Tab-separated table of N, CA and C in Angstrom:
chain	number	residue	atom	x	y	z
A	1	MET	N	-12.287	-5.900	1.124
A	1	MET	CA	-11.051	-6.617	0.988
A	1	MET	C	-10.083	-5.755	0.183
A	2	ALA	N	-8.827	-5.766	0.581
A	2	ALA	CA	-7.814	-4.942	-0.063
A	2	ALA	C	-7.448	-5.488	-1.437
A	3	ILE	N	-7.202	-4.572	-2.351
A	3	ILE	CA	-6.725	-4.915	-3.685
A	3	ILE	C	-5.208	-4.813	-3.642
A	4	PRO	N	-4.480	-5.875	-4.020
A	4	PRO	CA	-3.015	-5.828	-3.938
A	4	PRO	C	-2.430	-4.694	-4.789
A	5	ILE	N	-1.505	-3.959	-4.196
A	5	ILE	CA	-0.769	-2.929	-4.926
A	5	ILE	C	0.704	-3.049	-4.548
A	6	LEU	N	1.547	-2.567	-5.431
A	6	LEU	CA	2.981	-2.562	-5.147
A	6	LEU	C	3.292	-1.414	-4.194
A	7	LEU	N	4.077	-1.714	-3.182
A	7	LEU	CA	4.455	-0.711	-2.194
A	7	LEU	C	5.955	-0.495	-2.233
A	8	ASP	N	6.366	0.768	-2.212
A	8	ASP	CA	7.795	1.062	-2.154
A	8	ASP	C	8.184	1.377	-0.703
A	9	ASP	N	9.440	1.747	-0.500
A	9	ASP	CA	9.933	2.016	0.849
A	9	ASP	C	9.178	3.173	1.509
A	10	PHE	N	8.854	4.214	0.733
A	10	PHE	CA	8.069	5.331	1.280
A	10	PHE	C	6.723	4.826	1.801
A	11	ASP	N	6.077	3.954	1.011
A	11	ASP	CA	4.778	3.411	1.420
A	11	ASP	C	4.890	2.649	2.734
A	12	HIS	N	5.882	1.784	2.838
A	12	HIS	CA	6.046	0.990	4.061
A	12	HIS	C	6.289	1.896	5.273
A	13	ARG	N	7.107	2.926	5.089
A	13	ARG	CA	7.378	3.836	6.199
A	13	ARG	C	6.139	4.652	6.568
A	14	LEU	N	5.394	5.116	5.560
A	14	LEU	CA	4.165	5.867	5.832
A	14	LEU	C	3.128	5.000	6.541
A	15	LEU	N	2.953	3.774	6.072
A	15	LEU	CA	1.977	2.882	6.702
A	15	LEU	C	2.353	2.580	8.151
A	16	ALA	N	3.644	2.429	8.414
A	16	ALA	CA	4.085	2.197	9.796
A	16	ALA	C	3.764	3.411	10.668
A	17	LEU	N	4.017	4.604	10.155
A	17	LEU	CA	3.717	5.825	10.913
A	17	LEU	C	2.217	5.986	11.142
A	18	LEU	N	1.424	5.695	10.127
A	18	LEU	CA	-0.027	5.816	10.261
A	18	LEU	C	-0.581	4.821	11.274
A	19	GLN	N	0.021	3.636	11.356
A	19	GLN	CA	-0.425	2.660	12.348
A	19	GLN	C	-0.124	3.134	13.766
A	20	ASP	N	0.966	3.876	13.925
A	20	ASP	CA	1.323	4.396	15.248
A	20	ASP	C	0.437	5.568	15.654
A	21	ASP	N	0.125	6.448	14.687
A	21	ASP	CA	-0.665	7.638	14.998
A	21	ASP	C	-1.318	8.148	13.719
A	22	ALA	N	-2.555	7.778	13.502
A	22	ALA	CA	-3.267	8.159	12.280
A	22	ALA	C	-3.672	9.629	12.272
A	23	ALA	N	-3.510	10.318	13.395
A	23	ALA	CA	-3.897	11.724	13.479
A	23	ALA	C	-2.753	12.671	13.101
A	24	ARG	N	-1.588	12.139	12.775
A	24	ARG	CA	-0.465	13.009	12.393
A	24	ARG	C	-0.823	13.803	11.145
A	25	THR	N	-0.318	15.004	11.061
A	25	THR	CA	-0.603	15.854	9.908
A	25	THR	C	0.166	15.369	8.689
A	26	LEU	N	-0.301	15.783	7.521
A	26	LEU	CA	0.393	15.440	6.278
A	26	LEU	C	1.813	15.995	6.297
A	27	THR	N	1.975	17.183	6.855
A	27	THR	CA	3.304	17.799	6.945
A	27	THR	C	4.222	16.962	7.823
A	28	ALA	N	3.743	16.548	8.993
A	28	ALA	CA	4.566	15.742	9.907
A	28	ALA	C	4.917	14.399	9.274
A	29	LEU	N	3.957	13.776	8.612
A	29	LEU	CA	4.238	12.502	7.940
A	29	LEU	C	5.273	12.697	6.835
A	30	GLY	N	5.090	13.753	6.046
A	30	GLY	CA	6.021	14.031	4.954
A	30	GLY	C	7.435	14.287	5.447
A	31	GLU	N	7.562	15.054	6.528
A	31	GLU	CA	8.886	15.322	7.097
A	31	GLU	C	9.538	14.039	7.598
A	32	ALA	N	8.749	13.139	8.152
A	32	ALA	CA	9.300	11.897	8.703
A	32	ALA	C	9.818	10.953	7.621
A	33	VAL	N	9.226	11.013	6.428
A	33	VAL	CA	9.649	10.073	5.371
A	33	VAL	C	10.336	10.754	4.197
A	34	GLY	N	10.358	12.073	4.173
A	34	GLY	CA	11.036	12.781	3.092
A	34	GLY	C	10.173	13.009	1.862
A	35	LEU	N	8.877	13.260	2.065
A	35	LEU	CA	7.964	13.557	0.961
A	35	LEU	C	7.214	14.850	1.261
A	36	SER	N	6.693	15.477	0.216
A	36	SER	CA	5.876	16.673	0.409
A	36	SER	C	4.502	16.269	0.943
A	37	PRO	N	3.814	17.199	1.607
A	37	PRO	CA	2.466	16.888	2.096
A	37	PRO	C	1.517	16.431	0.980
A	38	SER	N	1.644	17.028	-0.208
A	38	SER	CA	0.756	16.620	-1.310
A	38	SER	C	1.070	15.196	-1.775
A	39	ALA	N	2.345	14.812	-1.767
A	39	ALA	CA	2.710	13.435	-2.138
A	39	ALA	C	2.181	12.445	-1.097
A	40	VAL	N	2.246	12.838	0.171
A	40	VAL	CA	1.704	11.989	1.239
A	40	VAL	C	0.200	11.831	1.050
A	41	GLN	N	-0.497	12.935	0.748
A	41	GLN	CA	-1.951	12.885	0.545
A	41	GLN	C	-2.309	11.957	-0.612
A	42	ARG	N	-1.565	12.026	-1.712
A	42	ARG	CA	-1.835	11.144	-2.858
A	42	ARG	C	-1.666	9.680	-2.475
A	43	ARG	N	-0.633	9.386	-1.698
A	43	ARG	CA	-0.401	8.001	-1.276
A	43	ARG	C	-1.511	7.524	-0.337
A	44	ILE	N	-1.919	8.362	0.603
A	44	ILE	CA	-2.995	7.984	1.531
A	44	ILE	C	-4.297	7.750	0.762
A	45	THR	N	-4.580	8.596	-0.211
A	45	THR	CA	-5.770	8.405	-1.051
A	45	THR	C	-5.696	7.067	-1.779
A	46	ARG	N	-4.528	6.715	-2.283
A	46	ARG	CA	-4.338	5.425	-2.971
A	46	ARG	C	-4.529	4.267	-1.995
A	47	TYR	N	-4.021	4.389	-0.775
A	47	TYR	CA	-4.204	3.321	0.226
A	47	TYR	C	-5.690	3.096	0.500
A	48	ARG	N	-6.432	4.191	0.647
A	48	ARG	CA	-7.874	4.062	0.914
A	48	ARG	C	-8.599	3.458	-0.286
A	49	LYS	N	-8.245	3.916	-1.475
A	49	LYS	CA	-8.890	3.422	-2.698
A	49	LYS	C	-8.696	1.917	-2.850
A	50	HIS	N	-7.530	1.426	-2.471
A	50	HIS	CA	-7.218	0.000	-2.621
A	50	HIS	C	-7.537	-0.814	-1.367
A	51	GLY	N	-8.096	-0.186	-0.345
A	51	GLY	CA	-8.530	-0.912	0.848
A	51	GLY	C	-7.436	-1.214	1.856
A	52	LEU	N	-6.239	-0.643	1.687
A	52	LEU	CA	-5.163	-0.863	2.654
A	52	LEU	C	-5.412	-0.106	3.950
A	53	LEU	N	-6.039	1.037	3.843
A	53	LEU	CA	-6.248	1.928	4.977
A	53	LEU	C	-7.744	2.116	5.165
A	54	GLN	N	-8.213	1.832	6.354
A	54	GLN	CA	-9.633	1.963	6.657
A	54	GLN	C	-9.831	3.075	7.672
A	55	GLN	N	-10.960	3.726	7.580
A	55	GLN	CA	-11.288	4.796	8.516
A	55	GLN	C	-12.028	4.177	9.698
A	56	VAL	N	-11.365	4.067	10.832
A	56	VAL	CA	-11.989	3.484	12.017
A	56	VAL	C	-11.575	4.276	13.249
A	57	ALA	N	-12.387	4.150	14.279
A	57	ALA	CA	-12.025	4.681	15.590
A	57	ALA	C	-11.809	3.476	16.493
A	58	VAL	N	-10.669	3.419	17.160
A	58	VAL	CA	-10.360	2.305	18.054
A	58	VAL	C	-10.575	2.782	19.482
A	59	LEU	N	-11.539	2.161	20.149
A	59	LEU	CA	-11.849	2.528	21.531
A	59	LEU	C	-11.045	1.658	22.485
A	60	ASP	N	-10.707	2.205	23.629
A	60	ASP	CA	-9.986	1.468	24.664
A	60	ASP	C	-11.002	0.717	25.511
A	61	SER	N	-10.970	-0.613	25.461
A	61	SER	CA	-11.969	-1.417	26.176
A	61	SER	C	-11.910	-1.203	27.691
A	62	THR	N	-10.754	-0.794	28.217
A	62	THR	CA	-10.661	-0.566	29.668
A	62	THR	C	-11.448	0.671	30.102
A	63	ALA	N	-11.779	1.543	29.155
A	63	ALA	CA	-12.571	2.731	29.474
A	63	ALA	C	-14.057	2.401	29.612
A	64	PHE	N	-14.422	1.181	29.262
A	64	PHE	CA	-15.820	0.747	29.326
A	64	PHE	C	-15.893	-0.492	30.209
A	65	PRO	N	-16.052	-0.311	31.519
A	65	PRO	CA	-15.984	-1.447	32.445
A	65	PRO	C	-17.056	-2.504	32.221
A	66	ALA	N	-18.137	-2.165	31.528
A	66	ALA	CA	-19.197	-3.149	31.303
A	66	ALA	C	-18.898	-4.075	30.122
A	67	VAL	N	-17.801	-3.859	29.421
A	67	VAL	CA	-17.484	-4.691	28.255
A	67	VAL	C	-16.950	-6.045	28.710
A	68	VAL	N	-17.551	-7.097	28.174
A	68	VAL	CA	-17.100	-8.468	28.424
A	68	VAL	C	-16.493	-8.986	27.126
A	69	LEU	N	-15.211	-9.342	27.180
A	69	LEU	CA	-14.530	-9.905	26.016
A	69	LEU	C	-14.441	-11.412	26.175
A	70	ALA	N	-14.617	-12.114	25.066
A	70	ALA	CA	-14.553	-13.573	25.093
A	70	ALA	C	-13.822	-14.079	23.863
A	71	ALA	N	-13.000	-15.106	24.073
A	71	ALA	CA	-12.364	-15.832	22.974
A	71	ALA	C	-13.126	-17.146	22.839
A	72	VAL	N	-13.632	-17.409	21.654
A	72	VAL	CA	-14.453	-18.595	21.420
A	72	VAL	C	-13.757	-19.471	20.383
A	73	TRP	N	-13.477	-20.716	20.770
A	73	TRP	CA	-12.857	-21.694	19.882
A	73	TRP	C	-13.973	-22.525	19.270
A	74	VAL	N	-13.986	-22.660	17.950
A	74	VAL	CA	-15.089	-23.314	17.245
A	74	VAL	C	-14.557	-24.434	16.358
A	75	THR	N	-15.248	-25.584	16.394
A	75	THR	CA	-14.960	-26.696	15.491
A	75	THR	C	-16.224	-27.003	14.700
A	76	MET	N	-16.082	-27.118	13.390
A	76	MET	CA	-17.217	-27.410	12.516
A	76	MET	C	-17.429	-28.916	12.410
A	77	GLU	N	-18.664	-29.304	12.182
A	77	GLU	CA	-19.013	-30.710	11.973
A	77	GLU	C	-18.492	-31.178	10.616
A	78	ARG	N	-18.819	-30.435	9.586
A	78	ARG	CA	-18.360	-30.749	8.226
A	78	ARG	C	-18.151	-29.423	7.493
A	79	GLU	N	-17.293	-29.469	6.501
A	79	GLU	CA	-16.984	-28.245	5.772
A	79	GLU	C	-17.405	-28.390	4.322
A	80	SER	N	-18.206	-27.449	3.875
A	80	SER	CA	-18.588	-27.342	2.471
A	80	SER	C	-18.644	-25.857	2.158
A	81	VAL	N	-18.640	-25.529	0.903
A	81	VAL	CA	-18.683	-24.116	0.520
A	81	VAL	C	-19.933	-23.456	1.093
A	82	ARG	N	-21.055	-24.126	1.020
A	82	ARG	CA	-22.317	-23.561	1.500
A	82	ARG	C	-22.287	-23.310	3.009
A	83	THR	N	-21.838	-24.307	3.777
A	83	THR	CA	-21.842	-24.147	5.237
A	83	THR	C	-20.812	-23.117	5.694
A	84	LEU	N	-19.648	-23.100	5.041
A	84	LEU	CA	-18.639	-22.101	5.415
A	84	LEU	C	-19.108	-20.695	5.072
A	85	ASN	N	-19.708	-20.518	3.897
A	85	ASN	CA	-20.216	-19.195	3.525
A	85	ASN	C	-21.288	-18.722	4.498
A	86	ALA	N	-22.143	-19.637	4.949
A	86	ALA	CA	-23.181	-19.270	5.923
A	86	ALA	C	-22.546	-18.862	7.251
A	87	PHE	N	-21.529	-19.603	7.697
A	87	PHE	CA	-20.831	-19.266	8.939
A	87	PHE	C	-20.140	-17.911	8.810
A	88	TYR	N	-19.428	-17.692	7.702
A	88	TYR	CA	-18.739	-16.420	7.482
A	88	TYR	C	-19.739	-15.262	7.492
A	89	ALA	N	-20.859	-15.429	6.807
A	89	ALA	CA	-21.866	-14.362	6.748
A	89	ALA	C	-22.406	-14.058	8.145
A	90	ARG	N	-22.642	-15.089	8.938
A	90	ARG	CA	-23.148	-14.891	10.297
A	90	ARG	C	-22.118	-14.161	11.155
A	91	MET	N	-20.846	-14.528	11.042
A	91	MET	CA	-19.794	-13.870	11.827
A	91	MET	C	-19.650	-12.414	11.408
A	92	ARG	N	-19.667	-12.152	10.099
A	92	ARG	CA	-19.508	-10.773	9.610
A	92	ARG	C	-20.681	-9.884	10.008
A	93	ALA	N	-21.873	-10.459	10.086
A	93	ALA	CA	-23.072	-9.666	10.382
A	93	ALA	C	-23.274	-9.414	11.875
A	94	ALA	N	-22.647	-10.205	12.724
A	94	ALA	CA	-22.877	-10.095	14.171
A	94	ALA	C	-22.072	-8.939	14.758
A	95	PRO	N	-22.727	-7.948	15.348
A	95	PRO	CA	-21.988	-6.819	15.915
A	95	PRO	C	-21.106	-7.218	17.098
A	96	GLU	N	-21.420	-8.323	17.759
A	96	GLU	CA	-20.617	-8.779	18.897
A	96	GLU	C	-19.276	-9.370	18.459
A	97	VAL	N	-19.199	-9.840	17.226
A	97	VAL	CA	-17.967	-10.465	16.728
A	97	VAL	C	-16.996	-9.368	16.310
A	98	GLN	N	-15.859	-9.319	16.996
A	98	GLN	CA	-14.828	-8.331	16.695
A	98	GLN	C	-13.835	-8.848	15.669
A	99	GLN	N	-13.491	-10.119	15.802
A	99	GLN	CA	-12.523	-10.751	14.906
A	99	GLN	C	-12.907	-12.214	14.767
A	100	CYS	N	-12.602	-12.784	13.605
A	100	CYS	CA	-12.843	-14.210	13.385
A	100	CYS	C	-11.711	-14.719	12.509
A	101	TYR	N	-11.000	-15.730	13.008
A	101	TYR	CA	-9.835	-16.261	12.310
A	101	TYR	C	-10.034	-17.739	12.011
A	102	GLN	N	-9.725	-18.152	10.789
A	102	GLN	CA	-9.703	-19.576	10.464
A	102	GLN	C	-8.338	-20.104	10.879
A	103	LEU	N	-8.316	-21.272	11.528
A	103	LEU	CA	-7.098	-21.801	12.133
A	103	LEU	C	-6.659	-23.116	11.506
A	104	ALA	N	-5.397	-23.438	11.707
A	104	ALA	CA	-4.879	-24.779	11.440
A	104	ALA	C	-4.822	-25.492	12.785
A	105	GLY	N	-5.083	-26.785	12.797
A	105	GLY	CA	-4.992	-27.532	14.055
A	105	GLY	C	-6.326	-28.108	14.483
A	106	ASP	N	-6.458	-28.371	15.781
A	106	ASP	CA	-7.650	-29.032	16.322
A	106	ASP	C	-8.915	-28.179	16.225
A	107	TRP	N	-8.787	-26.886	16.336
A	107	TRP	CA	-9.937	-25.986	16.262
A	107	TRP	C	-9.968	-25.345	14.879
A	108	ASP	N	-11.161	-25.102	14.363
A	108	ASP	CA	-11.303	-24.520	13.026
A	108	ASP	C	-11.289	-22.995	13.031
A	109	TYR	N	-11.830	-22.386	14.099
A	109	TYR	CA	-11.948	-20.930	14.148
A	109	TYR	C	-11.690	-20.407	15.552
A	110	LEU	N	-11.183	-19.192	15.604
A	110	LEU	CA	-11.097	-18.424	16.841
A	110	LEU	C	-11.929	-17.168	16.612
A	111	VAL	N	-12.921	-16.965	17.464
A	111	VAL	CA	-13.813	-15.814	17.350
A	111	VAL	C	-13.631	-14.954	18.598
A	112	ILE	N	-13.328	-13.684	18.408
A	112	ILE	CA	-13.206	-12.739	19.517
A	112	ILE	C	-14.499	-11.928	19.558
A	113	MET	N	-15.145	-11.950	20.726
A	113	MET	CA	-16.434	-11.273	20.867
A	113	MET	C	-16.381	-10.229	21.977
A	114	ALA	N	-17.183	-9.182	21.828
A	114	ALA	CA	-17.325	-8.145	22.854
A	114	ALA	C	-18.812	-7.915	23.087
A	115	THR	N	-19.222	-8.021	24.351
A	115	THR	CA	-20.618	-7.793	24.716
A	115	THR	C	-20.664	-6.923	25.969
A	116	THR	N	-21.870	-6.596	26.399
A	116	THR	CA	-22.027	-5.716	27.561
A	116	THR	C	-22.194	-6.475	28.868
A	117	SER	N	-22.336	-7.798	28.802
A	117	SER	CA	-22.472	-8.600	30.017
A	117	SER	C	-22.280	-10.071	29.668
A	118	VAL	N	-22.121	-10.893	30.686
A	118	VAL	CA	-22.017	-12.335	30.464
A	118	VAL	C	-23.332	-12.853	29.881
A	119	GLY	N	-24.451	-12.323	30.356
A	119	GLY	CA	-25.751	-12.720	29.817
A	119	GLY	C	-25.888	-12.374	28.343
A	120	ALA	N	-25.416	-11.183	27.970
A	120	ALA	CA	-25.463	-10.780	26.560
A	120	ALA	C	-24.552	-11.672	25.723
A	121	TYR	N	-23.391	-12.056	26.297
A	121	TYR	CA	-22.513	-12.987	25.579
A	121	TYR	C	-23.238	-14.314	25.357
A	122	ARG	N	-23.876	-14.812	26.403
A	122	ARG	CA	-24.557	-16.111	26.311
A	122	ARG	C	-25.644	-16.089	25.230
A	123	GLU	N	-26.422	-15.018	25.188
A	123	GLU	CA	-27.455	-14.882	24.152
A	123	GLU	C	-26.836	-14.864	22.758
A	124	ALA	N	-25.757	-14.111	22.600
A	124	ALA	CA	-25.094	-14.034	21.297
A	124	ALA	C	-24.502	-15.385	20.910
A	125	ALA	N	-23.880	-16.074	21.861
A	125	ALA	CA	-23.284	-17.385	21.575
A	125	ALA	C	-24.349	-18.386	21.150
A	126	GLU	N	-25.486	-18.369	21.821
A	126	GLU	CA	-26.564	-19.283	21.428
A	126	GLU	C	-27.049	-18.972	20.021
A	127	ARG	N	-27.177	-17.692	19.705
A	127	ARG	CA	-27.621	-17.279	18.373
A	127	ARG	C	-26.597	-17.641	17.299
A	128	LEU	N	-25.321	-17.468	17.619
A	128	LEU	CA	-24.277	-17.657	16.613
A	128	LEU	C	-23.779	-19.094	16.492
A	129	PHE	N	-23.779	-19.841	17.594
A	129	PHE	CA	-23.142	-21.157	17.582
A	129	PHE	C	-24.087	-22.334	17.821
A	130	LYS	N	-25.091	-22.161	18.668
A	130	LYS	CA	-25.964	-23.297	18.992
A	130	LYS	C	-27.029	-23.556	17.934
A	131	VAL	N	-27.500	-22.512	17.282
A	131	VAL	CA	-28.559	-22.663	16.289
A	131	VAL	C	-28.046	-23.381	15.042
A	132	ASP	N	-26.776	-23.215	14.739
A	132	ASP	CA	-26.176	-23.829	13.553
A	132	ASP	C	-25.896	-25.300	13.826
A	133	GLY	N	-26.558	-26.176	13.105
A	133	GLY	CA	-26.346	-27.608	13.280
A	133	GLY	C	-25.008	-28.089	12.773
A	134	ASN	N	-24.254	-27.216	12.126
A	134	ASN	CA	-22.964	-27.615	11.577
A	134	ASN	C	-21.809	-27.358	12.541
A	135	ILE	N	-22.065	-26.734	13.674
A	135	ILE	CA	-20.995	-26.501	14.641
A	135	ILE	C	-20.932	-27.699	15.577
A	136	LYS	N	-19.797	-28.392	15.519
A	136	LYS	CA	-19.611	-29.602	16.327
A	136	LYS	C	-19.503	-29.248	17.803
A	137	ARG	N	-18.661	-28.234	18.081
A	137	ARG	CA	-18.524	-27.787	19.466
A	137	ARG	C	-17.853	-26.425	19.495
A	138	TYR	N	-18.068	-25.750	20.605
A	138	TYR	CA	-17.372	-24.483	20.827
A	138	TYR	C	-17.062	-24.352	22.302
A	139	GLU	N	-15.953	-23.680	22.591
A	139	GLU	CA	-15.541	-23.425	23.972
A	139	GLU	C	-15.249	-21.941	24.118
A	140	THR	N	-15.609	-21.419	25.264
A	140	THR	CA	-15.455	-19.997	25.529
A	140	THR	C	-14.439	-19.769	26.633
A	141	ARG	N	-13.612	-18.778	26.450
A	141	ARG	CA	-12.696	-18.304	27.481
A	141	ARG	C	-12.977	-16.820	27.673
A	142	LEU	N	-13.445	-16.448	28.866
A	142	LEU	CA	-13.681	-15.038	29.152
A	142	LEU	C	-12.352	-14.349	29.433
A	143	VAL	N	-12.221	-13.130	28.973
A	143	VAL	CA	-11.006	-12.346	29.158
A	143	VAL	C	-11.114	-11.601	30.482
A	144	PHE	N	-10.154	-11.826	31.381
A	144	PHE	CA	-10.131	-11.122	32.660
A	144	PHE	C	-9.437	-9.773	32.548
A	145	ASP	N	-8.367	-9.709	31.761
A	145	ASP	CA	-7.583	-8.485	31.671
A	145	ASP	C	-6.926	-8.416	30.302
A	146	THR	N	-6.837	-7.221	29.756
A	146	THR	CA	-6.138	-7.013	28.491
A	146	THR	C	-4.699	-6.640	28.816
A	147	VAL	N	-3.778	-7.530	28.526
A	147	VAL	CA	-2.359	-7.287	28.780
A	147	VAL	C	-1.778	-6.444	27.651
A	148	LYS	N	-2.136	-6.774	26.427
A	148	LYS	CA	-1.711	-6.000	25.264
A	148	LYS	C	-2.753	-6.186	24.175
A	149	ARG	N	-3.061	-5.094	23.519
A	149	ARG	CA	-3.946	-5.160	22.368
A	149	ARG	C	-3.321	-4.306	21.292
A	150	GLY	N	-3.111	-4.873	20.151
A	150	GLY	CA	-2.505	-4.118	19.071
A	150	GLY	C	-3.186	-4.405	17.752
A	151	LEU	N	-3.071	-3.474	16.870
A	151	LEU	CA	-3.608	-3.636	15.531
A	151	LEU	C	-2.524	-3.445	14.477
A	152	ARG	N	-1.295	-3.257	14.927
A	152	ARG	CA	-0.188	-2.988	14.014
A	152	ARG	C	0.149	-4.235	13.216
A	153	LEU	N	0.276	-4.075	11.896
A	153	LEU	CA	0.630	-5.176	11.005
A	153	LEU	C	1.967	-4.894	10.337
A	154	PRO	N	2.784	-5.923	10.123
A	154	PRO	CA	4.009	-5.716	9.353
A	154	PRO	C	3.626	-5.477	7.894
A	155	THR	N	4.289	-4.534	7.250
A	155	THR	CA	3.954	-4.237	5.852
A	155	THR	C	4.985	-4.779	4.878
A	156	GLN	N	6.101	-5.282	5.389
A	156	GLN	CA	7.156	-5.828	4.533
A	156	GLN	C	7.502	-7.228	4.984
A	157	ALA	N	7.926	-8.044	4.029
A	157	ALA	CA	8.430	-9.373	4.368
A	157	ALA	C	9.728	-9.216	5.152
A	158	PRO	N	10.051	-10.136	6.072
A	158	PRO	CA	11.275	-10.015	6.877
A	158	PRO	C	12.534	-9.857	6.036
A	159	SER	N	12.630	-10.540	4.906
A	159	SER	CA	13.839	-10.434	4.085
A	159	SER	C	14.011	-9.024	3.544
A	160	ALA	N	12.924	-8.352	3.199
A	160	ALA	CA	13.008	-6.983	2.694
A	160	ALA	C	13.442	-6.028	3.799
A	161	ARG	N	12.954	-6.245	5.026
A	161	ARG	CA	13.349	-5.376	6.141
A	161	ARG	C	14.826	-5.535	6.455
A	162	SER	N	15.330	-6.779	6.455
A	162	SER	CA	16.730	-6.997	6.808
A	162	SER	C	17.658	-6.447	5.731
A	163	ARG	N	17.261	-6.526	4.460
A	163	ARG	CA	18.088	-5.962	3.383
A	163	ARG	C	18.183	-4.456	3.524
A	164	ARG	N	17.078	-3.809	3.934
A	164	ARG	CA	17.069	-2.360	4.050
A	164	ARG	C	17.990	-1.898	5.165
A	165	ARG	N	18.061	-2.663	6.266
A	165	ARG	CA	18.896	-2.276	7.404
A	165	ARG	C	20.375	-2.446	7.092
A	166	GLY	N	20.695	-3.467	6.332
A	166	GLY	CA	22.085	-3.836	6.099
A	166	GLY	C	22.749	-2.985	5.152
């Protein structure tokens, strides 16, 4: 989990550039934001230290035709610290779970899963959702096509962005 740190305009611009292309050189990043390569390196080190920047490889799911993606909507029977912690631990430990979001509204969670087949999804769903007596119900929607997939996050509040432009 990220440790909150104060970010200045250079940080926001660097983070935006890194989200677009993490392979850019320190020199190219520095030229784009007006900092030296060593200053860029210090900032990137600080981002990693505080958990803002993670080292990951993002694979294109369309390059792997055997990948089955599923969106699973989950409703809990009852909520307590113990049952939620157990659910969170199970979601975090499952390699099939790509993302898990707590929701407002009729459903409690949205779980995005990736498996190698519909059968593998079914086995994982039974392990993750049916065994737990605290899950009231879950519904699955298989993904037919990825229209857009992004990982880019806004790093500034909208009011800060509009003030900078004006």
